[in-house]
Amino acid sequence: QVQLVESGGGLVQAGGSLRLSCAASGRTFSSVAVGWFRQGPGKDREFVATISNGGGTTYYEDSVKGRFTISRDNAKNTVYLQMDSLKPDDTTVYSCAARLYAASRNPNAYGAWGQGTQVTVSS
């Protein structure tokens, strides 16, 4: 089992940047794919980005392509989500999740979740 802790959220003006971190422990990190998802109050969980266990495969939700970049440092057991050109519509809670090996856009494919970190983008 893997445990995940997110950090890096906060308040930023539109057009600004934030870097979220997802630190993992408890299982060989190089065997897990990690996804980032976001969910607002009363809304379904939305896929943002995912990266395979080795880092060779990444997928992005269309609205974040070209603005967000997912990466990982297996030596530090951490996955990052670099968020640039932020928009007010990006405001919500972001969570990371882990599953074995292959990246997936489907949140139901992930078995371990972090507690989430709030991102607020002011206009």
XYZ file of C-alpha atoms in Angstrom:
123
model
C 0.000 0.000 0.000
C 1.196 3.511 -0.783
C 0.485 6.655 1.186
C 0.302 10.015 -0.581
C 0.626 13.575 0.697
C 0.018 16.608 -1.485
C 1.496 20.053 -0.986
C 2.016 23.282 -2.876
C -1.504 24.588 -3.158
C -2.385 28.173 -2.385
C -3.721 31.468 -3.698
C -2.395 32.907 -6.934
C -3.518 35.549 -9.390
C -4.746 34.618 -12.842
C -1.807 34.034 -15.150
C 0.400 32.923 -12.299
C 1.974 29.566 -11.512
C 1.975 26.941 -8.791
C 3.792 23.635 -8.440
C 1.986 20.858 -6.628
C 3.908 17.974 -5.114
C 2.696 14.466 -4.339
C 5.041 12.677 -1.945
C 4.665 8.912 -1.663
C 5.710 6.337 0.907
C 5.014 2.715 1.744
C 5.582 0.954 -1.565
C 8.262 0.926 -4.202
C 7.499 4.219 -5.868
C 8.900 3.185 -9.219
C 6.129 0.601 -9.574
C 3.206 3.040 -9.357
C 1.617 5.408 -11.817
C 0.326 8.664 -10.355
C -2.588 10.776 -11.440
C -3.766 14.244 -10.525
C -7.495 14.902 -10.239
C -9.590 17.857 -9.131
C -13.029 18.119 -7.633
C -15.159 21.092 -6.747
C -18.114 21.150 -4.334
C -21.015 19.162 -5.757
C -19.063 18.193 -8.850
C -17.654 14.926 -10.125
C -13.972 14.223 -9.794
C -12.185 15.424 -12.936
C -9.024 13.997 -14.464
C -6.162 16.486 -14.822
C -2.961 14.592 -15.673
C -1.262 11.257 -15.157
C 2.195 9.751 -15.501
C 3.241 6.122 -15.784
C 5.519 4.428 -13.265
C 8.632 5.003 -15.361
C 7.615 8.459 -16.498
C 7.559 7.566 -20.171
C 3.823 8.031 -20.660
C 1.784 11.088 -19.733
C -1.800 12.130 -20.435
C -3.502 15.485 -19.917
C -7.047 16.714 -19.824
C -7.648 18.955 -22.830
C -8.197 22.178 -20.892
C -4.787 21.953 -19.210
C -2.672 20.852 -22.183
C 0.104 23.358 -22.787
C -0.380 24.907 -19.341
C 0.239 22.032 -16.907
C 3.190 19.636 -16.849
C 3.368 16.425 -14.851
C 6.741 14.935 -13.943
C 8.259 12.606 -11.396
C 11.477 12.118 -9.476
C 11.618 8.488 -8.394
C 14.709 9.147 -6.295
C 12.609 11.535 -4.189
C 9.396 9.475 -4.352
C 7.599 12.546 -5.624
C 5.390 13.504 -8.532
C 4.989 17.141 -9.498
C 2.290 19.086 -11.285
C 3.627 22.359 -12.642
C 0.671 24.644 -13.312
C 1.287 27.740 -15.435
C -1.065 30.334 -16.926
C -3.585 29.572 -14.217
C -7.188 30.613 -14.692
C -9.990 31.211 -12.176
C -11.683 28.070 -13.554
C -8.726 26.049 -12.215
C -9.821 26.881 -8.659
C -10.666 23.743 -6.689
C -9.142 20.950 -4.598
C -6.430 18.908 -6.328
C -5.661 15.353 -5.260
C -3.076 12.821 -6.364
C -3.704 9.105 -6.620
C -1.620 5.995 -7.283
C -2.089 2.697 -9.096
C 0.290 -0.021 -10.287
C 2.329 0.663 -13.392
C 0.117 2.066 -16.170
C -1.204 5.598 -16.304
C -4.978 5.949 -16.459
C -7.460 8.799 -16.923
C -10.100 6.896 -14.936
C -10.226 7.861 -11.231
C -11.849 4.506 -10.421
C -8.634 2.782 -11.528
C -6.720 4.275 -8.596
C -6.629 2.666 -5.161
C -4.679 5.140 -3.063
C -5.479 8.828 -2.647
C -4.008 11.805 -0.880
C -6.021 14.248 1.190
C -5.999 17.025 -1.401
C -4.656 20.557 -1.593
C -6.641 23.706 -2.345
C -5.759 25.827 -5.350
C -7.399 29.239 -5.636
C -6.889 31.484 -8.658
C -8.122 35.045 -8.323
C -9.196 37.125 -11.290
